[in-house]
Amino acid sequence: RPPAGGGTRPATPVGAMTRVPPTILLADDDDVFRKLLARALESSGYRVRQVSNGADAIEALARAADVEGEMPDLVVLDACMPELSGLGILAVMRRFPRRPPTFMVTGFAHGSVDVVATLRGANRVFHKPIELDELLAAIRAALPTSSQ
């Protein structure tokens, strides 16, 4: 018999693997910005873990570094947050054996944040307000093809 509702459902092969979407750790103390960006990233097919300060971001990264397969695929950090800035997080991340691609977002218009962030290992720096299409293109380019 067909399923209730009259439609047919294609059979899923036994043992078929479902692809897990890439995970992004998003750290920003601006609740409105963080939640809007998280929603946009989730709508684009990413899993997003949100934290609101630098200490929570480091804790999440350090915990993930100790567990195989738990490190986020990409990190987005606000340059200026309570407890530990995004720039401070970049310095700590240098000690990790595996560091995911990391983007810095900043509300500062001057280029000194860009220079310091790049020197500390940021792959890209974005200025608020962020152009979502540009960020999504950079995320796709930074992630391995198999995880997209």
PDB file of C-alpha atoms in Angstrom:
ATOM      1  CA  ARG A   1       0.000   0.000   0.000  1.00  0.00           C
ATOM      2  CA  PRO A   2       1.139   3.563  -0.650  1.00  0.00           C
ATOM      3  CA  PRO A   3       1.905   5.704   2.395  1.00  0.00           C
ATOM      4  CA  ALA A   4      -0.910   7.737   3.939  1.00  0.00           C
ATOM      5  CA  GLY A   5      -1.495  10.820   1.862  1.00  0.00           C
ATOM      6  CA  GLY A   6      -1.260   8.893  -1.402  1.00  0.00           C
ATOM      7  CA  GLY A   7       2.345   9.785  -2.290  1.00  0.00           C
ATOM      8  CA  THR A   8       5.195   7.414  -2.814  1.00  0.00           C
ATOM      9  CA  ARG A   9       8.499   7.736  -1.069  1.00  0.00           C
ATOM     10  CA  PRO A  10      11.716   6.669  -2.795  1.00  0.00           C
ATOM     11  CA  ALA A  11      13.514   3.866  -1.034  1.00  0.00           C
ATOM     12  CA  THR A  12      16.682   4.792   0.816  1.00  0.00           C
ATOM     13  CA  PRO A  13      19.372   2.202   0.178  1.00  0.00           C
ATOM     14  CA  VAL A  14      20.435   0.271   3.251  1.00  0.00           C
ATOM     15  CA  GLY A  15      23.690   1.674   4.570  1.00  0.00           C
ATOM     16  CA  ALA A  16      23.339   4.904   2.579  1.00  0.00           C
ATOM     17  CA  MET A  17      25.225   7.716   4.245  1.00  0.00           C
ATOM     18  CA  THR A  18      23.622  11.065   4.674  1.00  0.00           C
ATOM     19  CA  ARG A  19      25.972  13.962   4.208  1.00  0.00           C
ATOM     20  CA  VAL A  20      26.502  15.999   7.359  1.00  0.00           C
ATOM     21  CA  PRO A  21      26.510  19.721   6.639  1.00  0.00           C
ATOM     22  CA  PRO A  22      29.661  21.660   7.548  1.00  0.00           C
ATOM     23  CA  THR A  23      29.714  23.200  11.018  1.00  0.00           C
ATOM     24  CA  ILE A  24      30.542  26.855  11.618  1.00  0.00           C
ATOM     25  CA  LEU A  25      31.425  28.257  15.036  1.00  0.00           C
ATOM     26  CA  LEU A  26      30.093  31.822  15.139  1.00  0.00           C
ATOM     27  CA  ALA A  27      31.387  34.038  17.947  1.00  0.00           C
ATOM     28  CA  ASP A  28      29.970  37.551  18.263  1.00  0.00           C
ATOM     29  CA  ASP A  29      28.738  39.497  21.284  1.00  0.00           C
ATOM     30  CA  ASP A  30      26.116  41.401  19.252  1.00  0.00           C
ATOM     31  CA  ASP A  31      23.103  39.134  19.793  1.00  0.00           C
ATOM     32  CA  VAL A  32      21.056  40.573  16.932  1.00  0.00           C
ATOM     33  CA  PHE A  33      23.906  40.357  14.398  1.00  0.00           C
ATOM     34  CA  ARG A  34      24.915  36.861  15.556  1.00  0.00           C
ATOM     35  CA  LYS A  35      21.402  35.449  15.406  1.00  0.00           C
ATOM     36  CA  LEU A  36      20.659  36.995  11.997  1.00  0.00           C
ATOM     37  CA  LEU A  37      23.935  35.706  10.565  1.00  0.00           C
ATOM     38  CA  ALA A  38      23.367  32.267  12.100  1.00  0.00           C
ATOM     39  CA  ARG A  39      19.910  32.094  10.541  1.00  0.00           C
ATOM     40  CA  ALA A  40      21.320  33.076   7.122  1.00  0.00           C
ATOM     41  CA  LEU A  41      24.092  30.465   7.388  1.00  0.00           C
ATOM     42  CA  GLU A  42      21.638  27.763   8.465  1.00  0.00           C
ATOM     43  CA  SER A  43      19.367  28.682   5.537  1.00  0.00           C
ATOM     44  CA  SER A  44      22.387  28.144   3.299  1.00  0.00           C
ATOM     45  CA  GLY A  45      22.840  24.594   4.591  1.00  0.00           C
ATOM     46  CA  TYR A  46      25.388  25.005   7.387  1.00  0.00           C
ATOM     47  CA  ARG A  47      25.159  23.887  11.004  1.00  0.00           C
ATOM     48  CA  VAL A  48      25.972  26.824  13.278  1.00  0.00           C
ATOM     49  CA  ARG A  49      27.183  26.790  16.860  1.00  0.00           C
ATOM     50  CA  GLN A  50      26.813  30.228  18.447  1.00  0.00           C
ATOM     51  CA  VAL A  51      28.766  31.756  21.332  1.00  0.00           C
ATOM     52  CA  SER A  52      28.606  35.319  22.604  1.00  0.00           C
ATOM     53  CA  ASN A  53      32.091  35.931  23.977  1.00  0.00           C
ATOM     54  CA  GLY A  54      35.709  35.005  23.460  1.00  0.00           C
ATOM     55  CA  ALA A  55      36.031  32.770  26.514  1.00  0.00           C
ATOM     56  CA  ASP A  56      33.148  30.573  25.344  1.00  0.00           C
ATOM     57  CA  ALA A  57      34.662  30.428  21.847  1.00  0.00           C
ATOM     58  CA  ILE A  58      38.028  29.237  23.184  1.00  0.00           C
ATOM     59  CA  GLU A  59      36.312  26.713  25.456  1.00  0.00           C
ATOM     60  CA  ALA A  60      34.320  25.312  22.522  1.00  0.00           C
ATOM     61  CA  LEU A  61      37.425  25.134  20.313  1.00  0.00           C
ATOM     62  CA  ALA A  62      39.618  23.569  23.005  1.00  0.00           C
ATOM     63  CA  ARG A  63      36.971  20.954  23.802  1.00  0.00           C
ATOM     64  CA  ALA A  64      36.524  20.191  20.082  1.00  0.00           C
ATOM     65  CA  ALA A  65      40.281  19.875  19.583  1.00  0.00           C
ATOM     66  CA  ASP A  66      40.318  16.992  22.069  1.00  0.00           C
ATOM     67  CA  VAL A  67      37.635  14.979  20.263  1.00  0.00           C
ATOM     68  CA  GLU A  68      38.185  13.522  16.803  1.00  0.00           C
ATOM     69  CA  GLY A  69      35.781  15.001  14.275  1.00  0.00           C
ATOM     70  CA  GLU A  70      34.372  17.682  16.604  1.00  0.00           C
ATOM     71  CA  MET A  71      36.402  20.666  15.407  1.00  0.00           C
ATOM     72  CA  PRO A  72      34.183  23.064  13.450  1.00  0.00           C
ATOM     73  CA  ASP A  73      34.827  23.209   9.722  1.00  0.00           C
ATOM     74  CA  LEU A  74      35.097  27.009   9.836  1.00  0.00           C
ATOM     75  CA  VAL A  75      35.188  29.725  12.509  1.00  0.00           C
ATOM     76  CA  VAL A  76      33.776  33.261  12.285  1.00  0.00           C
ATOM     77  CA  LEU A  77      35.034  35.599  15.024  1.00  0.00           C
ATOM     78  CA  ASP A  78      34.109  39.139  15.964  1.00  0.00           C
ATOM     79  CA  ALA A  79      37.279  41.187  16.429  1.00  0.00           C
ATOM     80  CA  CYS A  80      36.049  42.847  19.625  1.00  0.00           C
ATOM     81  CA  MET A  81      34.229  40.739  22.238  1.00  0.00           C
ATOM     82  CA  PRO A  82      34.119  40.551  26.032  1.00  0.00           C
ATOM     83  CA  GLU A  83      36.531  38.324  27.947  1.00  0.00           C
ATOM     84  CA  LEU A  84      38.757  37.615  24.923  1.00  0.00           C
ATOM     85  CA  SER A  85      38.832  39.393  21.591  1.00  0.00           C
ATOM     86  CA  GLY A  86      38.756  37.632  18.255  1.00  0.00           C
ATOM     87  CA  LEU A  87      42.366  38.696  17.834  1.00  0.00           C
ATOM     88  CA  GLY A  88      43.230  36.997  21.128  1.00  0.00           C
ATOM     89  CA  ILE A  89      41.404  33.855  20.022  1.00  0.00           C
ATOM     90  CA  LEU A  90      43.477  33.767  16.830  1.00  0.00           C
ATOM     91  CA  ALA A  91      46.652  33.863  18.927  1.00  0.00           C
ATOM     92  CA  VAL A  92      45.457  30.912  21.023  1.00  0.00           C
ATOM     93  CA  MET A  93      44.332  28.963  17.947  1.00  0.00           C
ATOM     94  CA  ARG A  94      47.905  29.003  16.607  1.00  0.00           C
ATOM     95  CA  ARG A  95      48.686  26.348  19.233  1.00  0.00           C
ATOM     96  CA  PHE A  96      46.041  23.937  17.942  1.00  0.00           C
ATOM     97  CA  PRO A  97      47.390  21.045  15.862  1.00  0.00           C
ATOM     98  CA  ARG A  98      44.535  21.535  13.390  1.00  0.00           C
ATOM     99  CA  ARG A  99      43.129  25.007  12.860  1.00  0.00           C
ATOM    100  CA  PRO A 100      39.993  25.415  10.758  1.00  0.00           C
ATOM    101  CA  PRO A 101      39.718  28.293   8.292  1.00  0.00           C
ATOM    102  CA  THR A 102      38.907  31.397  10.307  1.00  0.00           C
ATOM    103  CA  PHE A 103      37.210  34.619   9.269  1.00  0.00           C
ATOM    104  CA  MET A 104      37.287  37.818  11.303  1.00  0.00           C
ATOM    105  CA  VAL A 105      34.413  40.295  11.296  1.00  0.00           C
ATOM    106  CA  THR A 106      34.896  43.825  12.544  1.00  0.00           C
ATOM    107  CA  GLY A 107      33.013  47.047  12.913  1.00  0.00           C
ATOM    108  CA  PHE A 108      36.251  49.034  12.808  1.00  0.00           C
ATOM    109  CA  ALA A 109      36.756  50.922   9.565  1.00  0.00           C
ATOM    110  CA  HIS A 110      40.536  51.242   9.767  1.00  0.00           C
ATOM    111  CA  GLY A 111      42.852  48.592   8.385  1.00  0.00           C
ATOM    112  CA  SER A 112      44.948  47.894  11.504  1.00  0.00           C
ATOM    113  CA  VAL A 113      42.543  45.123  12.596  1.00  0.00           C
ATOM    114  CA  ASP A 114      42.845  43.605   9.119  1.00  0.00           C
ATOM    115  CA  VAL A 115      46.640  43.536   9.333  1.00  0.00           C
ATOM    116  CA  VAL A 116      46.804  42.078  12.850  1.00  0.00           C
ATOM    117  CA  ALA A 117      44.090  39.503  12.114  1.00  0.00           C
ATOM    118  CA  THR A 118      45.871  38.364   8.963  1.00  0.00           C
ATOM    119  CA  LEU A 119      49.211  38.147  10.760  1.00  0.00           C
ATOM    120  CA  ARG A 120      47.581  36.012  13.459  1.00  0.00           C
ATOM    121  CA  GLY A 121      46.105  33.599  10.937  1.00  0.00           C
ATOM    122  CA  ALA A 122      42.711  34.899   9.810  1.00  0.00           C
ATOM    123  CA  ASN A 123      41.946  33.709   6.300  1.00  0.00           C
ATOM    124  CA  ARG A 124      39.683  36.688   5.571  1.00  0.00           C
ATOM    125  CA  VAL A 125      38.515  39.867   7.283  1.00  0.00           C
ATOM    126  CA  PHE A 126      35.001  41.205   6.704  1.00  0.00           C
ATOM    127  CA  HIS A 127      33.729  44.627   7.696  1.00  0.00           C
ATOM    128  CA  LYS A 128      30.286  45.134   9.177  1.00  0.00           C
ATOM    129  CA  PRO A 129      27.795  45.448   7.659  1.00  0.00           C
ATOM    130  CA  ILE A 130      28.739  42.199   5.922  1.00  0.00           C
ATOM    131  CA  GLU A 131      27.730  41.432   2.359  1.00  0.00           C
ATOM    132  CA  LEU A 132      26.152  37.997   2.870  1.00  0.00           C
ATOM    133  CA  ASP A 133      26.795  36.811  -0.706  1.00  0.00           C
ATOM    134  CA  GLU A 134      30.493  37.659  -0.338  1.00  0.00           C
ATOM    135  CA  LEU A 135      30.724  35.816   2.988  1.00  0.00           C
ATOM    136  CA  LEU A 136      28.953  32.739   1.619  1.00  0.00           C
ATOM    137  CA  ALA A 137      31.238  32.658  -1.427  1.00  0.00           C
ATOM    138  CA  ALA A 138      34.281  32.870   0.848  1.00  0.00           C
ATOM    139  CA  ILE A 139      32.930  30.054   3.046  1.00  0.00           C
ATOM    140  CA  ARG A 140      32.364  27.815   0.007  1.00  0.00           C
ATOM    141  CA  ALA A 141      35.890  28.572  -1.229  1.00  0.00           C
ATOM    142  CA  ALA A 142      37.445  27.881   2.195  1.00  0.00           C
ATOM    143  CA  LEU A 143      35.749  24.536   2.788  1.00  0.00           C
ATOM    144  CA  PRO A 144      36.862  21.298   1.171  1.00  0.00           C
ATOM    145  CA  THR A 145      34.573  20.263  -1.679  1.00  0.00           C
ATOM    146  CA  SER A 146      33.581  17.079   0.152  1.00  0.00           C
ATOM    147  CA  SER A 147      32.067  19.024   3.067  1.00  0.00           C
ATOM    148  CA  GLN A 148      29.796  21.288   1.015  1.00  0.00           C
TER     149      GLN A 148
END
